[in-house]
Short mmCIF file of N, CA and C in Angstrom, two decimals:
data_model
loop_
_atom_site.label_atom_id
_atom_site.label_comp_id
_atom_site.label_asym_id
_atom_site.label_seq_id
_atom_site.Cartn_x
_atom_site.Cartn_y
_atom_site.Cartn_z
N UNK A 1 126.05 96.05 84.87
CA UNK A 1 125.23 96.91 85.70
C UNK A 1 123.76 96.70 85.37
N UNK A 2 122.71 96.62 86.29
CA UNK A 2 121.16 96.49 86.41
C UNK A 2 120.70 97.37 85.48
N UNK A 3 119.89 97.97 84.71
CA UNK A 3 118.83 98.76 84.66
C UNK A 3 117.70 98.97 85.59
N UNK A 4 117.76 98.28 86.96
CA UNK A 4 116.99 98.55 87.62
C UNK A 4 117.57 98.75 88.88
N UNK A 5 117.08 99.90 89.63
CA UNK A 5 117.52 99.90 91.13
C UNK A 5 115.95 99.71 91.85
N UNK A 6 116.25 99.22 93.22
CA UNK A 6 115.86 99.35 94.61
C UNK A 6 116.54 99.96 95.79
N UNK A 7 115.79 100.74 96.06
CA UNK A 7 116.63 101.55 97.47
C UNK A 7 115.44 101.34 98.39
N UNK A 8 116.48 101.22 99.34
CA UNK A 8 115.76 100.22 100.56
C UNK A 8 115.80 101.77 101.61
N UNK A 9 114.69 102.18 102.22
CA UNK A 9 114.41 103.35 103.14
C UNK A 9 114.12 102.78 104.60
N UNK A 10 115.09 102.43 105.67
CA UNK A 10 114.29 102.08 106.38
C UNK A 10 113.55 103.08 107.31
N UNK A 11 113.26 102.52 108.81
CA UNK A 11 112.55 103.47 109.47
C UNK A 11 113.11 103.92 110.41
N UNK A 12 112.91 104.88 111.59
CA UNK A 12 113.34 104.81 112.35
C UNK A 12 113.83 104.00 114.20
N UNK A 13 114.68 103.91 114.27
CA UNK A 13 115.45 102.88 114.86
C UNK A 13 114.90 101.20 114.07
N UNK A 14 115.05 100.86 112.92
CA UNK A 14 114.57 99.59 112.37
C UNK A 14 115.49 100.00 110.83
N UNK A 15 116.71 99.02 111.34
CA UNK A 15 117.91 99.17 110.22
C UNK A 15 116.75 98.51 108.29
N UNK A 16 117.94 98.57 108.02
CA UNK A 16 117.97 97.81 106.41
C UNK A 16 118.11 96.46 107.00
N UNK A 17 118.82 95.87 107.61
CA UNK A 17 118.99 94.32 108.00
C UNK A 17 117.95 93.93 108.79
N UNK A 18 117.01 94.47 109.42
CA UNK A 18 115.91 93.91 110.08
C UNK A 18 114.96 93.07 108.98
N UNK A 19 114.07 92.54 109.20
CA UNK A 19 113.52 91.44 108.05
C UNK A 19 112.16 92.09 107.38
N UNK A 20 111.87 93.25 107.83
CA UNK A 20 111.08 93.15 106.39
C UNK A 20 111.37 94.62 105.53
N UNK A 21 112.64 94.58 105.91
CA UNK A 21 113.34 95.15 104.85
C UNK A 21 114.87 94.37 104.29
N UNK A 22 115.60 93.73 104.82
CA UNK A 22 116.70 92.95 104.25
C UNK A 22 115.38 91.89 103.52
N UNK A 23 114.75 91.07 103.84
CA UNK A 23 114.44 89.94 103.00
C UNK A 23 113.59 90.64 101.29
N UNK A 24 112.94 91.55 101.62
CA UNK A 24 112.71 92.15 100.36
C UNK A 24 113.78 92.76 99.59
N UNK A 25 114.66 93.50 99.90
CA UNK A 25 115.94 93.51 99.50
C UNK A 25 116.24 92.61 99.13
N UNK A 26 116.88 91.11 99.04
CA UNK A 26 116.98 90.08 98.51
C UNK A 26 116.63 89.60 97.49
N UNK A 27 114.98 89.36 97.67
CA UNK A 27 114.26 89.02 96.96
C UNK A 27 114.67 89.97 95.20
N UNK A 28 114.39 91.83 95.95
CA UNK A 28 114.65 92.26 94.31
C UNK A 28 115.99 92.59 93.51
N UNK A 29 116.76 92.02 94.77
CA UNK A 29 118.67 91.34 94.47
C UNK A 29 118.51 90.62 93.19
N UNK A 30 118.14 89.37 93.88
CA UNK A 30 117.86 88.10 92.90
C UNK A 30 116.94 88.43 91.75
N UNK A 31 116.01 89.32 91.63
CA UNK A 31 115.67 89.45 90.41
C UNK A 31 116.02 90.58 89.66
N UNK A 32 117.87 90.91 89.97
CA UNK A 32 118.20 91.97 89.02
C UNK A 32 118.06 93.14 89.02
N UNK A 33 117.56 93.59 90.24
CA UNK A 33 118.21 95.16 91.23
C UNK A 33 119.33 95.27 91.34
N UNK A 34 119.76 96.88 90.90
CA UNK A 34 120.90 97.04 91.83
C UNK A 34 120.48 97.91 93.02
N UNK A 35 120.40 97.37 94.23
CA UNK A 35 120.61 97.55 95.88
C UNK A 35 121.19 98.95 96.33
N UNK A 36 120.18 99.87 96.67
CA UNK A 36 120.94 101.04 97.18
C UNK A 36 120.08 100.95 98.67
N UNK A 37 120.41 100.87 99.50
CA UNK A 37 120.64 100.85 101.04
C UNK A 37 120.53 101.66 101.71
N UNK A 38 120.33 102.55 102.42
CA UNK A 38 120.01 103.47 103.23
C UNK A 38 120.73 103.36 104.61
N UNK A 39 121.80 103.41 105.15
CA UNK A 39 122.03 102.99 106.55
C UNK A 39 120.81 103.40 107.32
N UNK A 40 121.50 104.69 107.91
CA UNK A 40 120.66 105.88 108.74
C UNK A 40 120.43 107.17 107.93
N UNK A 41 119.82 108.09 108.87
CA UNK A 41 119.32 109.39 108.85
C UNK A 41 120.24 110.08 109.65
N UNK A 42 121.50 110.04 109.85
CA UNK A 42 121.86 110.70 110.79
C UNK A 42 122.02 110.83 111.96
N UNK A 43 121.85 112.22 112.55
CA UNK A 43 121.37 112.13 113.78
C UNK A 43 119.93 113.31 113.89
N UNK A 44 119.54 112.93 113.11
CA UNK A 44 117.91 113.15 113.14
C UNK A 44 117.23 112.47 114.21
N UNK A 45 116.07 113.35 114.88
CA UNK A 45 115.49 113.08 115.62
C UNK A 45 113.80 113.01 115.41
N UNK A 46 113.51 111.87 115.46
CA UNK A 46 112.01 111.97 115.20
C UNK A 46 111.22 112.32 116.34
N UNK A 47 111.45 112.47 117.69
CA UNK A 47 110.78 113.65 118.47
C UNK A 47 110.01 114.64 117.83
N UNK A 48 108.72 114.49 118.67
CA UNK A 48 107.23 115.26 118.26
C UNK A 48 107.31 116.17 116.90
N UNK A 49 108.31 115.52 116.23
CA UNK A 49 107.81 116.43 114.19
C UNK A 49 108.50 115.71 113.47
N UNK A 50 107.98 114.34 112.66
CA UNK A 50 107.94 113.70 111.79
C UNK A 50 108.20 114.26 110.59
N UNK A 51 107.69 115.55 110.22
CA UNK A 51 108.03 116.14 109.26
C UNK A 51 109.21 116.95 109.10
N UNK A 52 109.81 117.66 110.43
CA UNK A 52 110.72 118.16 109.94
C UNK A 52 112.20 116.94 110.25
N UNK A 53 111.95 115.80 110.97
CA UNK A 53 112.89 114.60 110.90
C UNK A 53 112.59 114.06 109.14
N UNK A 54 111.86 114.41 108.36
CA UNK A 54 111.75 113.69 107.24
C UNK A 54 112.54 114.73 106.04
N UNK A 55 112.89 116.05 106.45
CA UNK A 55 113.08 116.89 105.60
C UNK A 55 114.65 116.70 106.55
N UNK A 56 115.35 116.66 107.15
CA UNK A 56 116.51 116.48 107.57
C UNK A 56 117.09 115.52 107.07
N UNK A 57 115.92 114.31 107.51
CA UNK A 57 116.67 113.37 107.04
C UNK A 57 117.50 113.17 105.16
N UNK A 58 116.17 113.87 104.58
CA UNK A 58 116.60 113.96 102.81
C UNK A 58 117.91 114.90 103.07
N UNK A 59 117.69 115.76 103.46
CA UNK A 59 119.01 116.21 103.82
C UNK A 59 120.31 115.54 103.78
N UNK A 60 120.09 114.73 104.68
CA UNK A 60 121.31 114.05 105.26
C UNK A 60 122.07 112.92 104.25
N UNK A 61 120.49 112.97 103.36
CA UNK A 61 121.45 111.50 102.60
C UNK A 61 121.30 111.78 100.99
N UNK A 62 121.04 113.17 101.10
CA UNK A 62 121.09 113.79 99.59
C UNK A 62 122.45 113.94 98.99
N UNK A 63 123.68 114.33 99.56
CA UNK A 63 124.47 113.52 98.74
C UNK A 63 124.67 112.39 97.79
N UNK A 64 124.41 111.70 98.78
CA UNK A 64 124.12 110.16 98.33
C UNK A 64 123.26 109.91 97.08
N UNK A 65 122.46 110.77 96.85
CA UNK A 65 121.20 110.59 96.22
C UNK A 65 121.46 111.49 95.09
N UNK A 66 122.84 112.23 95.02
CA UNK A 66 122.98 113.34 94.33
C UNK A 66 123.70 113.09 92.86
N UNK A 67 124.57 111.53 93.66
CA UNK A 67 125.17 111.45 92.59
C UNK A 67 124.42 110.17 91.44
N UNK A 68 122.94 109.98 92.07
CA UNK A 68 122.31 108.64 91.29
C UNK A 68 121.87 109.62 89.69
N UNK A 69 121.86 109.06 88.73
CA UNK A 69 121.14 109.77 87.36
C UNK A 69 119.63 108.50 87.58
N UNK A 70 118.80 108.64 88.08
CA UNK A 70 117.99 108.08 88.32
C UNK A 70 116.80 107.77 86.95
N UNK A 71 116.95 108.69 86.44
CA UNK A 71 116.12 108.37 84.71
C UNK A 71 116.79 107.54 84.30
N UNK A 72 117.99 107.30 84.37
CA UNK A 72 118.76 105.70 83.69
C UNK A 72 118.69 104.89 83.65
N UNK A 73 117.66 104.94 84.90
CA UNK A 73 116.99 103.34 85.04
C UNK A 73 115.55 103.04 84.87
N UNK A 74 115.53 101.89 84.19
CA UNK A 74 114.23 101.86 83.54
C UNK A 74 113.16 101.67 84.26
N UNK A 75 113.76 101.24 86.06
CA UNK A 75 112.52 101.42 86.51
C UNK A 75 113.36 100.99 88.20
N UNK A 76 112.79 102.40 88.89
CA UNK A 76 113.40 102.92 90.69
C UNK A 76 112.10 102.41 91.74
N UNK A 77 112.46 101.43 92.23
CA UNK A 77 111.36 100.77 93.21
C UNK A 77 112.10 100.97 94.29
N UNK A 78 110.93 101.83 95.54
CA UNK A 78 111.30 102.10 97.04
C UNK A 78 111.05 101.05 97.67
N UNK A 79 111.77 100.37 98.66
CA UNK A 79 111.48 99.39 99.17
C UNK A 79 111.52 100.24 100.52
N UNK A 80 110.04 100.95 101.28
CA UNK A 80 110.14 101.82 102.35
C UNK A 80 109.10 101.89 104.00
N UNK A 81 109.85 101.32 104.79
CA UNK A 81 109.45 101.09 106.04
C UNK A 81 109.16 102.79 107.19
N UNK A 82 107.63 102.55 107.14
CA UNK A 82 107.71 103.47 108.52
C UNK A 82 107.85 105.01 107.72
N UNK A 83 108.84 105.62 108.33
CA UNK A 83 109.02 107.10 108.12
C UNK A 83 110.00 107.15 106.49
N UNK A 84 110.30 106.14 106.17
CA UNK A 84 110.84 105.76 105.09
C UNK A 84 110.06 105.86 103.86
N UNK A 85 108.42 105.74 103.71
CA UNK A 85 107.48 105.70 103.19
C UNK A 85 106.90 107.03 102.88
N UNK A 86 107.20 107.86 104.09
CA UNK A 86 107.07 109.70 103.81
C UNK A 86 108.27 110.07 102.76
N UNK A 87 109.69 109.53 103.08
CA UNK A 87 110.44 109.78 102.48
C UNK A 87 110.55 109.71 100.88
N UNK A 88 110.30 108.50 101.01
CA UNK A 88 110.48 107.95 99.17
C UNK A 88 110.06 108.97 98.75
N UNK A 89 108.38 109.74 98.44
CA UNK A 89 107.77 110.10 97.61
C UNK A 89 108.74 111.43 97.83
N UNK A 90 109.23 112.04 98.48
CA UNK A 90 109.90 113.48 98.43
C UNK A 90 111.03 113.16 97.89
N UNK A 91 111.55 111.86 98.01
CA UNK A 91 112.77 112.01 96.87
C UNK A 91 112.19 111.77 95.33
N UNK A 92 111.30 110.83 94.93
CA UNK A 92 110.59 110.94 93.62
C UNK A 92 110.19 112.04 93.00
N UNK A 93 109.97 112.99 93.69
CA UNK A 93 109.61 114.40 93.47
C UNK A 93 111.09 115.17 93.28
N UNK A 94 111.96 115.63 94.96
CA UNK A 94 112.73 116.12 94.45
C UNK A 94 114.09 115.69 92.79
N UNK A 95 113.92 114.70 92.78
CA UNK A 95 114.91 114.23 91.82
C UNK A 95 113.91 113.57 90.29
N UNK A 96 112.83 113.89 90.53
CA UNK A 96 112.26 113.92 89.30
C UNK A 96 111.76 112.34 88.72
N UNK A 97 111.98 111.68 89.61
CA UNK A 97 112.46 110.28 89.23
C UNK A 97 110.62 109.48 88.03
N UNK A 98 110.89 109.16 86.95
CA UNK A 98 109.73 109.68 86.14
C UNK A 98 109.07 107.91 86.02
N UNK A 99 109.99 107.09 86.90
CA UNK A 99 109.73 105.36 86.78
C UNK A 99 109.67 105.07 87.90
N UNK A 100 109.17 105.65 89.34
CA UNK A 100 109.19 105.25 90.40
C UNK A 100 108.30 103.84 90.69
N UNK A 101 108.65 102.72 91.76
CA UNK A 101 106.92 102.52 92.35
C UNK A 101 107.43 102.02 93.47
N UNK A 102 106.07 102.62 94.28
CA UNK A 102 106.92 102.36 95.62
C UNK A 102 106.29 101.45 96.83
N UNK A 103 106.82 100.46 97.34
CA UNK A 103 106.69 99.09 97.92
C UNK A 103 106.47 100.50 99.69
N UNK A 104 105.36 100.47 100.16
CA UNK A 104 105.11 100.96 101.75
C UNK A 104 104.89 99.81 102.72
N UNK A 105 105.93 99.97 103.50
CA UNK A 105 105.50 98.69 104.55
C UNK A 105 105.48 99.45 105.65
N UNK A 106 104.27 99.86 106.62
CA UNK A 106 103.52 100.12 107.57
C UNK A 106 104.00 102.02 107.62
N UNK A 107 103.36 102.49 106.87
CA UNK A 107 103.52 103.85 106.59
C UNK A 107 103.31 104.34 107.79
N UNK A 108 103.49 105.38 108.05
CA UNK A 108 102.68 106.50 108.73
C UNK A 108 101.88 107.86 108.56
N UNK A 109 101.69 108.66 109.39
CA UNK A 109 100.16 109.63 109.33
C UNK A 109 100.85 110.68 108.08
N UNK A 110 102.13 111.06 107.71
CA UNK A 110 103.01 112.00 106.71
C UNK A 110 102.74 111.06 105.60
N UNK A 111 102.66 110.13 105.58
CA UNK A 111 102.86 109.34 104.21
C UNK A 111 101.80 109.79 103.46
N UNK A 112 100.83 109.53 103.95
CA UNK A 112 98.84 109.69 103.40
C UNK A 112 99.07 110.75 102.45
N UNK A 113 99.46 111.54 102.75
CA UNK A 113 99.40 112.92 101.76
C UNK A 113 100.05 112.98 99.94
N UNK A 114 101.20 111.85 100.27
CA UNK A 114 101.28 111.34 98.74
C UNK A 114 101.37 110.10 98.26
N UNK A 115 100.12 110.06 98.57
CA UNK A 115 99.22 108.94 98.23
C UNK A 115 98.22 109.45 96.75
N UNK A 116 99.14 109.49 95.81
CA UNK A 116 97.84 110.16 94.54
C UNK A 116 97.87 109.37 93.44
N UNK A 117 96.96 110.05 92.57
CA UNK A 117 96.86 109.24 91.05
C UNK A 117 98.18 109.37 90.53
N UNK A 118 99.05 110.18 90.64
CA UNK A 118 100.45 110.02 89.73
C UNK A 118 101.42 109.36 90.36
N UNK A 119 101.10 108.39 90.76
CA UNK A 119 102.21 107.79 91.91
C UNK A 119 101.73 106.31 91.70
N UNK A 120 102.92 105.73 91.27
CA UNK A 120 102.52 104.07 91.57
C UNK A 120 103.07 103.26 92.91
N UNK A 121 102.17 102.69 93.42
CA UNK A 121 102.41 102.24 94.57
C UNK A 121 101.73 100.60 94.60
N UNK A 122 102.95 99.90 94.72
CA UNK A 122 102.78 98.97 94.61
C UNK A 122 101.58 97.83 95.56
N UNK A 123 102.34 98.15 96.76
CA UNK A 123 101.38 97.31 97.80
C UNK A 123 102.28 98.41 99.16
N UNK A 124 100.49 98.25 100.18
CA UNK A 124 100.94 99.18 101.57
C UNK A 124 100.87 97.64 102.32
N UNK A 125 101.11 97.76 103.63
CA UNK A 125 101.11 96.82 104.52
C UNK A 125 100.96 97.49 105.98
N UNK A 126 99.88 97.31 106.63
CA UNK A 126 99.75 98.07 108.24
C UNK A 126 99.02 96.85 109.12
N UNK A 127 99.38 97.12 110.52
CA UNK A 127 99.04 96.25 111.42
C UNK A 127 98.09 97.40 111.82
N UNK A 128 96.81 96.16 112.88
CA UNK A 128 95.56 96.97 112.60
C UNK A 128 96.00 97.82 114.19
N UNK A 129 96.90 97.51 114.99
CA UNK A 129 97.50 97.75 116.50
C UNK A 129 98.86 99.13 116.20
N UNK A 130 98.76 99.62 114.90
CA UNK A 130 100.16 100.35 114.32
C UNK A 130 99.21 101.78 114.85
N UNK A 131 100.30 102.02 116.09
CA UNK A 131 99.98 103.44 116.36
C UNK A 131 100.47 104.75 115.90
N UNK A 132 101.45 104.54 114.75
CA UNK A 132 101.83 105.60 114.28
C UNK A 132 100.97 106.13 112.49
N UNK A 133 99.68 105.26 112.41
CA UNK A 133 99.22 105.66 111.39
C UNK A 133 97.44 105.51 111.88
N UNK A 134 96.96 106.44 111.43
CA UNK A 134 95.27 106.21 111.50
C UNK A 134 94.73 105.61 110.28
N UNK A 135 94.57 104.31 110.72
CA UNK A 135 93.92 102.74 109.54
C UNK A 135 92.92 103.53 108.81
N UNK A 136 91.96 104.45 109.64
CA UNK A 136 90.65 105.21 109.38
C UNK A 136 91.08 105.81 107.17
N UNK A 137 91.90 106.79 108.07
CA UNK A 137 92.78 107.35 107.24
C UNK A 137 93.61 106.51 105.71
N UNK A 138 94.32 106.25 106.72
CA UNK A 138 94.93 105.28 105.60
C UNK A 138 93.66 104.36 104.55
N UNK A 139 92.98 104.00 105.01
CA UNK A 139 92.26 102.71 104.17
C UNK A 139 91.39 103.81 103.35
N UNK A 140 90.67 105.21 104.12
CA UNK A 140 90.09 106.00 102.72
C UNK A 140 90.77 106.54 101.76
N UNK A 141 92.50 106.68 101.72
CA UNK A 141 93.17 107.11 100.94
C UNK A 141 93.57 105.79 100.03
N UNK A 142 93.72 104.78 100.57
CA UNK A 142 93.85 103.31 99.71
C UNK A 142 92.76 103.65 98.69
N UNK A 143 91.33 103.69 99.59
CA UNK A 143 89.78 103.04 98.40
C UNK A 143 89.62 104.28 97.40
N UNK A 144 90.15 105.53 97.86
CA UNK A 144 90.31 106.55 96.75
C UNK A 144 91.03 106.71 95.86
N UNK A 145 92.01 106.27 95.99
CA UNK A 145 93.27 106.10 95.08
C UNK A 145 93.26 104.46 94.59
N UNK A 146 92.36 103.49 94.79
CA UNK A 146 92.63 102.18 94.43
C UNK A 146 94.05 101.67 94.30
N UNK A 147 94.34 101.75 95.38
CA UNK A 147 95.64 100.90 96.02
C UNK A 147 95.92 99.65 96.91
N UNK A 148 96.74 99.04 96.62
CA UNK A 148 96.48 97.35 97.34
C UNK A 148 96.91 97.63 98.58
N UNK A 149 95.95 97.77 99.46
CA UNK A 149 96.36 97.85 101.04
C UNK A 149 95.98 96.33 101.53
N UNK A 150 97.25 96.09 102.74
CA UNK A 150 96.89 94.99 103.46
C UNK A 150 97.26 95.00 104.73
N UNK A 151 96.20 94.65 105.44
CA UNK A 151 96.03 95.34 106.97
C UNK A 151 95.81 93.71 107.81
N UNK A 152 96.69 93.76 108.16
CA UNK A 152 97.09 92.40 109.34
C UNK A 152 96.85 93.02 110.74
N UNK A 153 95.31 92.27 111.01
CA UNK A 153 94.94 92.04 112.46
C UNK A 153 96.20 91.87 113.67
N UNK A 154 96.17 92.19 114.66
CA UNK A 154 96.78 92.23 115.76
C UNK A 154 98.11 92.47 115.82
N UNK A 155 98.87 93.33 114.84
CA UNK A 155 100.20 93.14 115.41
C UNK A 155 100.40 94.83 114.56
N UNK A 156 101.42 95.71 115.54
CA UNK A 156 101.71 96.91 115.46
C UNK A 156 102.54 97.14 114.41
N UNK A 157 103.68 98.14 114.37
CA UNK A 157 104.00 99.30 113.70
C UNK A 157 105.09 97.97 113.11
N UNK A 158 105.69 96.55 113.87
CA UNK A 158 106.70 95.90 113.33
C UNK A 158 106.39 94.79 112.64
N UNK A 159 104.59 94.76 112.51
CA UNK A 159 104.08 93.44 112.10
C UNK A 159 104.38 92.25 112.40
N UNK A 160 104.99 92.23 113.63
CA UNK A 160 105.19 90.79 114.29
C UNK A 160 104.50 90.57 115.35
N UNK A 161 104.30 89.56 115.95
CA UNK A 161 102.64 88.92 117.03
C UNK A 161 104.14 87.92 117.80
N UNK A 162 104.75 88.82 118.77
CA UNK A 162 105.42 88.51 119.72
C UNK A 162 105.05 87.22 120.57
N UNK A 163 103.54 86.53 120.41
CA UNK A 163 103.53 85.39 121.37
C UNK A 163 103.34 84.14 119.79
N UNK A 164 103.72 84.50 118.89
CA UNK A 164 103.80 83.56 117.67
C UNK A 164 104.41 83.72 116.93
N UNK A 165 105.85 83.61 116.59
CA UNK A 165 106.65 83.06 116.01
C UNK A 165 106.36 82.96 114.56
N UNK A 166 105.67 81.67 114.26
CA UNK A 166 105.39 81.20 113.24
C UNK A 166 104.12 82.06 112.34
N UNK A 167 103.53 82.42 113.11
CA UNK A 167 102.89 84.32 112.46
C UNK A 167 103.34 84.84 111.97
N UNK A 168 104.33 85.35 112.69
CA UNK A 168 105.16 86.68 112.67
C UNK A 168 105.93 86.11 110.86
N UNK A 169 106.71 84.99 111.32
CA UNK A 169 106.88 84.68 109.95
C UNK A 169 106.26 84.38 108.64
N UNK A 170 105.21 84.04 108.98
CA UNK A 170 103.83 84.21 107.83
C UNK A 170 103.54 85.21 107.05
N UNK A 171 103.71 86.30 107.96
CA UNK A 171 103.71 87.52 107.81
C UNK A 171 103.85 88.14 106.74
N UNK A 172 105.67 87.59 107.15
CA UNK A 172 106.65 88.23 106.50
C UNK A 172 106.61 87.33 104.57
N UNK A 173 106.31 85.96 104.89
CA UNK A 173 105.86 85.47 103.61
C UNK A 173 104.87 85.98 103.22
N UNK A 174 103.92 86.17 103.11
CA UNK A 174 103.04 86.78 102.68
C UNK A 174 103.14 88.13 101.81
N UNK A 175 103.89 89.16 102.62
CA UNK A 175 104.70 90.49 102.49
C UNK A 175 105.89 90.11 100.99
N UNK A 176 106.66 88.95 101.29
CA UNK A 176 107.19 88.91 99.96
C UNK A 176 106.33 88.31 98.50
N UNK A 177 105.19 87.58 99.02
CA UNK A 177 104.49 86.95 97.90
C UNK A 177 104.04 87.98 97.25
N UNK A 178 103.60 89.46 97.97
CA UNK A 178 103.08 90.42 97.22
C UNK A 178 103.61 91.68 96.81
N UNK A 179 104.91 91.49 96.52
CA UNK A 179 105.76 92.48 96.68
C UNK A 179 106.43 92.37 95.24
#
């Protein structure tokens, strides 16, 4: 058994097997994670309140989460997409978890808020076209908190540039080089 887990949060409608959450998954496979996965949320609805779809959702998969002893491991990295990124930090909190750090790939406007000095956060990632987060926002909570934000020109909330291919996959290299 690992001493280390990764739990993979994805977002909404954007599984664990979509790619920039299965290929980072992989990646901290191979270096000796053990892989906790997230299917879904249920049947949570992220309709006009993000927040109370984010408090359902812990809900929904707190079982799951109930039976981890999470101090056991010497060190709990979120691997967390989207509304997944609000999530992590409320489970680090509710479950105490005292070795977190947490990998944000294209947060949103709920996330910002725990964004602090007691929180390690590895690297954020936002497209500068991502309408579910204000860059404004986000980048003064990065330069206040000195956090590695990286903000990729032209492509939205999935970080892919639909008329390039070979972008889109750049991207996604890039995303694992710094992860």
């Amino acid at each position: 058994m690992s001493n280390k887990l990764a739990i993979v949060l994805p977002g909404f409608r954007y599984s664990k097997d979509c790619p920039l959450l299965y290929y980072p998954a992989m990646k901290y496979k191979k270096m000796g994670y053990e892989i906790l996965a997230i299917d879904d949320y249920g049947s949570c609805d992220m309709k006009g309140n993000p927040e109370q779809f984010i408090s359902d959702s812990l809900d929904y998969i707190a079982p799951v989460l109930d039976e981890i002893d999470f101090n056991s491991f010497d060190e709990v990295v979120f691997i967390a997409k989207s509304v997944g990124t609000a999530l992590a930090p409320r489970i680090e909190d509710k479950y105490k978890i005292n070795n977190a750090v947490h990998i944000m790939l294209t947060p949103i406007d709920a996330t910002i808020q725990y964004m602090t000095d007691d929180r390690i956060i590895k690297y954020i990632v936002s497209g500068t076209e991502d309408e579910w987060i204000s860059l404004m926002s986000l980048t003064q909570a990065c330069m206040e908190y000195d956090l590695n934000l990286n903000i990729i020109s032209d492509v939205g909330h999935r970080l892919e540039d639909s008329n390039n291919l070979e972008r889109t996959i750049g991207i996604l290299k890039e995303i694992l080089e710094n992860i």
